[in-house]
GROMACS .gro file of C-alpha atoms in nm:
model
  257
    1MET     CA    1   2.770  -0.310  -1.503
    2SER     CA    2   2.761   0.029  -1.306
    3PHE     CA    3   2.429   0.197  -1.190
    4ILE     CA    4   2.380   0.571  -1.111
    5ARG     CA    5   2.254   0.626  -0.773
    6GLU     CA    6   2.006   0.905  -0.720
    7PRO     CA    7   2.126   1.177  -0.484
    8MET     CA    8   2.003   1.123  -0.116
    9PRO     CA    9   1.809   1.410   0.042
   10GLU     CA   10   1.983   1.598   0.320
   11LEU     CA   11   1.903   1.442   0.649
   12SER     CA   12   1.785   1.748   0.874
   13PRO     CA   13   1.645   1.662   1.208
   14LEU     CA   14   1.301   1.769   1.077
   15LEU     CA   15   1.330   1.524   0.788
   16LEU     CA   16   1.444   1.251   1.030
   17LEU     CA   17   1.128   1.303   1.252
   18LEU     CA   18   0.934   1.268   0.926
   19ILE     CA   19   1.091   0.960   0.844
   20GLY     CA   20   1.015   0.800   1.191
   21LEU     CA   21   0.648   0.935   1.180
   22ILE     CA   22   0.601   0.763   0.836
   23PHE     CA   23   0.731   0.419   0.984
   24VAL     CA   24   0.500   0.471   1.287
   25LEU     CA   25   0.200   0.508   1.056
   26ALA     CA   26   0.329   0.198   0.823
   27GLY     CA   27   0.365  -0.001   1.132
   28MET     CA   28   0.018   0.101   1.258
   29ILE     CA   29  -0.135  -0.005   0.937
   30LYS     CA   30   0.042  -0.319   0.945
   31GLY     CA   31  -0.070  -0.395   1.310
   32LEU     CA   32  -0.434  -0.309   1.220
   33ALA     CA   33  -0.466  -0.485   0.848
   34GLY     CA   34  -0.184  -0.749   0.888
   35PHE     CA   35  -0.024  -0.606   0.573
   36GLY     CA   36   0.052  -0.292   0.394
   37MET     CA   37   0.363  -0.160   0.537
   38PRO     CA   38   0.563  -0.149   0.225
   39LEU     CA   39   0.244   0.011   0.049
   40ILE     CA   40   0.242   0.298   0.295
   41ALA     CA   41   0.609   0.352   0.371
   42ILE     CA   42   0.754   0.342   0.028
   43PRO     CA   43   0.539   0.587  -0.133
   44ALA     CA   44   0.516   0.809   0.146
   45LEU     CA   45   0.889   0.840   0.193
   46THR     CA   46   0.912   0.915  -0.198
   47LEU     CA   47   0.638   1.183  -0.192
   48LEU     CA   48   0.724   1.347   0.137
   49THR     CA   49   1.088   1.333   0.148
   50GLY     CA   50   1.170   1.347  -0.204
   51ALA     CA   51   1.395   1.031  -0.168
   52PRO     CA   52   1.426   0.804  -0.509
   53VAL     CA   53   1.205   0.512  -0.503
   54THR     CA   54   1.506   0.285  -0.466
   55LEU     CA   55   1.639   0.451  -0.195
   56ALA     CA   56   1.306   0.474   0.003
   57MET     CA   57   1.296   0.074  -0.047
   58GLY     CA   58   1.626   0.066   0.111
   59TRP     CA   59   1.526   0.268   0.417
   60ALA     CA   60   1.237   0.020   0.469
   61ILE     CA   61   1.444  -0.319   0.415
   62VAL     CA   62   1.544  -0.375   0.775
   63SER     CA   63   1.205  -0.300   0.876
   64LEU     CA   64   1.047  -0.530   0.639
   65VAL     CA   65   1.277  -0.814   0.681
   66LEU     CA   66   1.258  -0.815   1.060
   67THR     CA   67   0.899  -0.783   1.107
   68ASN     CA   68   0.827  -1.054   0.866
   69LEU     CA   69   1.075  -1.291   1.028
   70ALA     CA   70   0.914  -1.227   1.377
   71GLN     CA   71   0.582  -1.283   1.231
   72ALA     CA   72   0.685  -1.627   1.077
   73PHE     CA   73   0.842  -1.724   1.400
   74THR     CA   74   0.501  -1.672   1.588
   75ALA     CA   75   0.330  -1.902   1.317
   76ARG     CA   76   0.600  -2.152   1.306
   77ALA     CA   77   0.372  -2.431   1.415
   78HIS     CA   78   0.215  -2.423   1.084
   79ALA     CA   79   0.522  -2.442   0.873
   80ARG     CA   80   0.457  -2.778   0.720
   81GLU     CA   81   0.158  -2.636   0.556
   82ALA     CA   82   0.406  -2.421   0.327
   83LEU     CA   83   0.532  -2.727   0.181
   84ARG     CA   84   0.186  -2.758  -0.010
   85VAL     CA   85   0.221  -2.411  -0.174
   86TRP     CA   86   0.603  -2.458  -0.266
   87PRO     CA   87   0.529  -2.393  -0.650
   88LEU     CA   88   0.423  -2.038  -0.551
   89LEU     CA   89   0.743  -1.980  -0.346
   90VAL     CA   90   0.980  -2.138  -0.599
   91GLY     CA   91   0.840  -1.925  -0.885
   92LEU     CA   92   0.818  -1.634  -0.705
   93PHE     CA   93   1.184  -1.633  -0.558
   94GLY     CA   94   1.320  -1.757  -0.886
   95ALA     CA   95   1.148  -1.491  -1.097
   96LEU     CA   96   1.221  -1.211  -0.842
   97ALA     CA   97   1.613  -1.307  -0.851
   98ILE     CA   98   1.605  -1.302  -1.237
   99SER     CA   99   1.398  -0.976  -1.271
  100VAL     CA  100   1.539  -0.757  -0.984
  101PRO     CA  101   1.815  -0.611  -1.185
  102MET     CA  102   1.560  -0.406  -1.377
  103LEU     CA  103   1.475  -0.236  -1.069
  104ALA     CA  104   1.806  -0.077  -1.072
  105ARG     CA  105   1.779   0.023  -1.454
  106MET     CA  106   1.456   0.195  -1.434
  107ASP     CA  107   1.457   0.572  -1.440
  108PRO     CA  108   1.322   0.707  -1.122
  109GLY     CA  109   1.000   0.877  -1.326
  110SER     CA  110   0.933   0.544  -1.477
  111LEU     CA  111   0.991   0.332  -1.150
  112SER     CA  112   0.743   0.587  -0.968
  113MET     CA  113   0.469   0.543  -1.226
  114VAL     CA  114   0.511   0.159  -1.219
  115VAL     CA  115   0.492   0.156  -0.838
  116GLY     CA  116   0.194   0.384  -0.839
  117ALA     CA  117   0.015   0.160  -1.085
  118MET     CA  118   0.111  -0.139  -0.867
  119ILE     CA  119  -0.059  -0.002  -0.581
  120LEU     CA  120  -0.382   0.093  -0.769
  121LEU     CA  121  -0.375  -0.265  -0.879
  122VAL     CA  122  -0.339  -0.414  -0.531
  123VAL     CA  123  -0.643  -0.183  -0.438
  124ALA     CA  124  -0.859  -0.312  -0.735
  125SER     CA  125  -0.778  -0.683  -0.661
  126GLN     CA  126  -0.932  -0.654  -0.317
  127LEU     CA  127  -1.256  -0.597  -0.474
  128LEU     CA  128  -1.283  -0.903  -0.653
  129ARG     CA  129  -1.460  -1.182  -0.517
  130PRO     CA  130  -1.287  -1.476  -0.350
  131TRP     CA  131  -1.197  -1.776  -0.596
  132GLN     CA  132  -1.092  -2.129  -0.539
  133ILE     CA  133  -0.847  -2.357  -0.697
  134SER     CA  134  -0.934  -2.718  -0.742
  135GLN     CA  135  -0.662  -2.958  -0.610
  136ARG     CA  136  -0.572  -3.073  -0.984
  137TRP     CA  137  -0.488  -2.723  -1.085
  138GLN     CA  138  -0.318  -2.593  -0.776
  139THR     CA  139   0.043  -2.660  -0.889
  140PRO     CA  140   0.042  -2.503  -1.201
  141VAL     CA  141  -0.182  -2.207  -1.099
  142LEU     CA  142   0.050  -2.138  -0.796
  143GLY     CA  143   0.378  -2.174  -1.017
  144VAL     CA  144   0.231  -1.910  -1.252
  145ALA     CA  145   0.121  -1.693  -0.972
  146GLY     CA  146   0.453  -1.705  -0.823
  147VAL     CA  147   0.637  -1.618  -1.156
  148ILE     CA  148   0.433  -1.313  -1.216
  149SER     CA  149   0.435  -1.195  -0.864
  150GLY     CA  150   0.815  -1.227  -0.885
  151THR     CA  151   0.844  -1.045  -1.195
  152VAL     CA  152   0.652  -0.764  -1.087
  153GLY     CA  153   0.833  -0.765  -0.768
  154GLY     CA  154   1.155  -0.731  -0.933
  155LEU     CA  155   1.048  -0.433  -1.114
  156THR     CA  156   0.859  -0.264  -0.821
  157SER     CA  157   0.964  -0.431  -0.474
  158PHE     CA  158   0.583  -0.515  -0.445
  159PHE     CA  159   0.537  -0.877  -0.492
  160GLY     CA  160   0.209  -0.963  -0.324
  161PHE     CA  161  -0.013  -0.962  -0.640
  162PRO     CA  162  -0.138  -1.203  -0.744
  163ALA     CA  163   0.054  -1.437  -0.505
  164ILE     CA  164  -0.160  -1.369  -0.215
  165GLN     CA  165  -0.473  -1.431  -0.397
  166ALA     CA  166  -0.365  -1.760  -0.529
  167LEU     CA  167  -0.256  -1.855  -0.173
  168ILE     CA  168  -0.588  -1.772  -0.040
  169ALA     CA  169  -0.755  -1.971  -0.316
  170THR     CA  170  -0.603  -2.298  -0.203
  171GLY     CA  171  -0.794  -2.311   0.115
  172ILE     CA  172  -0.500  -2.264   0.331
  173SER     CA  173  -0.554  -2.234   0.714
  174SER     CA  174  -0.510  -1.894   0.847
  175GLY     CA  175  -0.203  -1.989   1.055
  176GLY     CA  176  -0.054  -2.159   0.733
  177PHE     CA  177  -0.143  -1.840   0.556
  178ILE     CA  178   0.036  -1.606   0.796
  179PHE     CA  179   0.346  -1.826   0.782
  180THR     CA  180   0.385  -1.861   0.425
  181VAL     CA  181   0.320  -1.502   0.354
  182SER     CA  182   0.572  -1.404   0.614
  183ILE     CA  183   0.845  -1.625   0.462
  184MET     CA  184   0.731  -1.495   0.128
  185PHE     CA  185   0.791  -1.123   0.217
  186PHE     CA  186   1.116  -1.211   0.438
  187VAL     CA  187   1.283  -1.387   0.175
  188GLY     CA  188   1.184  -1.169  -0.107
  189THR     CA  189   1.263  -0.848   0.070
  190ALA     CA  190   1.607  -0.972   0.150
  191ILE     CA  191   1.654  -1.060  -0.212
  192ILE     CA  192   1.586  -0.712  -0.313
  193GLY     CA  193   1.793  -0.582  -0.036
  194VAL     CA  194   2.098  -0.764  -0.150
  195ALA     CA  195   2.018  -0.647  -0.512
  196LEU     CA  196   2.018  -0.264  -0.382
  197THR     CA  197   2.334  -0.336  -0.201
  198THR     CA  198   2.507  -0.502  -0.502
  199TYR     CA  199   2.413  -0.231  -0.749
  200GLY     CA  200   2.522   0.038  -0.521
  201LEU     CA  201   2.204   0.169  -0.480
  202MET     CA  202   2.193   0.126  -0.106
  203GLY     CA  203   2.515   0.196   0.108
  204PRO     CA  204   2.610   0.165   0.452
  205ALA     CA  205   2.454   0.512   0.582
  206ASP     CA  206   2.135   0.396   0.420
  207LEU     CA  207   2.152   0.061   0.604
  208LEU     CA  208   2.211   0.234   0.917
  209LEU     CA  209   1.923   0.454   0.882
  210SER     CA  210   1.722   0.148   0.775
  211ALA     CA  211   1.800  -0.017   1.107
  212ALA     CA  212   1.691   0.316   1.282
  213CYS     CA  213   1.360   0.303   1.106
  214LEU     CA  214   1.293  -0.035   1.298
  215PRO     CA  215   1.188   0.120   1.649
  216PRO     CA  216   0.923   0.357   1.512
  217ALA     CA  217   0.795   0.075   1.288
  218LEU     CA  218   0.783  -0.155   1.581
  219LEU     CA  219   0.592   0.113   1.793
  220GLY     CA  220   0.338   0.164   1.505
  221LEU     CA  221   0.292  -0.207   1.485
  222LYS     CA  222   0.204  -0.233   1.886
  223MET     CA  223  -0.005   0.071   1.843
  224GLY     CA  224  -0.211  -0.098   1.564
  225GLN     CA  225  -0.259  -0.433   1.712
  226ALA     CA  226  -0.355  -0.241   2.047
  227VAL     CA  227  -0.645  -0.059   1.867
  228ARG     CA  228  -0.740  -0.334   1.634
  229GLU     CA  229  -1.043  -0.443   1.819
  230ARG     CA  230  -1.144  -0.112   1.877
  231VAL     CA  231  -1.177   0.007   1.514
  232SER     CA  232  -1.483  -0.072   1.284
  233VAL     CA  233  -1.297  -0.324   1.030
  234PRO     CA  234  -1.525  -0.215   0.740
  235THR     CA  235  -1.459   0.158   0.811
  236PHE     CA  236  -1.089   0.108   0.856
  237GLN     CA  237  -1.064  -0.101   0.520
  238ARG     CA  238  -1.239   0.187   0.337
  239ILE     CA  239  -1.015   0.456   0.471
  240LEU     CA  240  -0.702   0.254   0.385
  241LYS     CA  241  -0.843   0.189   0.029
  242ILE     CA  242  -0.886   0.570  -0.008
  243MET     CA  243  -0.524   0.639   0.113
  244LEU     CA  244  -0.389   0.395  -0.124
  245VAL     CA  245  -0.553   0.502  -0.413
  246ALA     CA  246  -0.463   0.872  -0.336
  247THR     CA  247  -0.111   0.747  -0.280
  248GLY     CA  248  -0.094   0.551  -0.617
  249THR     CA  249  -0.230   0.813  -0.799
  250SER     CA  250   0.021   1.080  -0.690
  251MET     CA  251   0.303   0.834  -0.753
  252ILE     CA  252   0.196   0.830  -1.117
  253VAL     CA  253   0.155   1.186  -1.125
  254ASN     CA  254   0.491   1.248  -0.972
  255GLY     CA  255   0.648   1.009  -1.218
  256LEU     CA  256   0.481   1.215  -1.524
  257PHE     CA  257   0.605   1.550  -1.390
   0.00000   0.00000   0.00000
């Protein structure tokens, strides 16, 4: 089955500079909050450069894969804890692999609206009180959460909800959480990258640009980590939520019109 690739914006020096700045900002958010690079990079690329959502995903692939691989390596001492939550990972990766073809079939307007709605849902989920899963129910709950996250991820490329909330509810240690989430995003993003390439939505030029986005992303990551202790966490979280709400709403409006 063939898929229609949306046209790529003309990459002028000014546009390349803008893309670099977007990845500096996205990396900084990840350095400050420990998450959020795709939530910032993909919508910003779509809204500010005019790139289709699938193309924006492709441009972010290398940065997302390698930053999560590096984060998993630093937390490798906690790798055995990931075995406790295997239903989550198996369900997520399986559902993602099955549903990801839908990402290529959706028209750009609908995809923009779905991505925007997903961003708003992620923000809303952060307002919920933490919950706990008893040992008896962990396997089925983690499995269901993984399947839901993988299915949503196949449609939008965002597969953190409700997987992250379910993972936290198991009481996993912070080190185990970091390792598991890093592996989850590393493998999941790689699956999406393979799908985009297979369906002709990401070509060699896109992969080259994606690789070129890695240095500014790493620069932003270092900057965010450097100022993390100097920024009021509650203030930063409020600013981030406002940014995400504005971004998600803009994506929905962009898809409608």
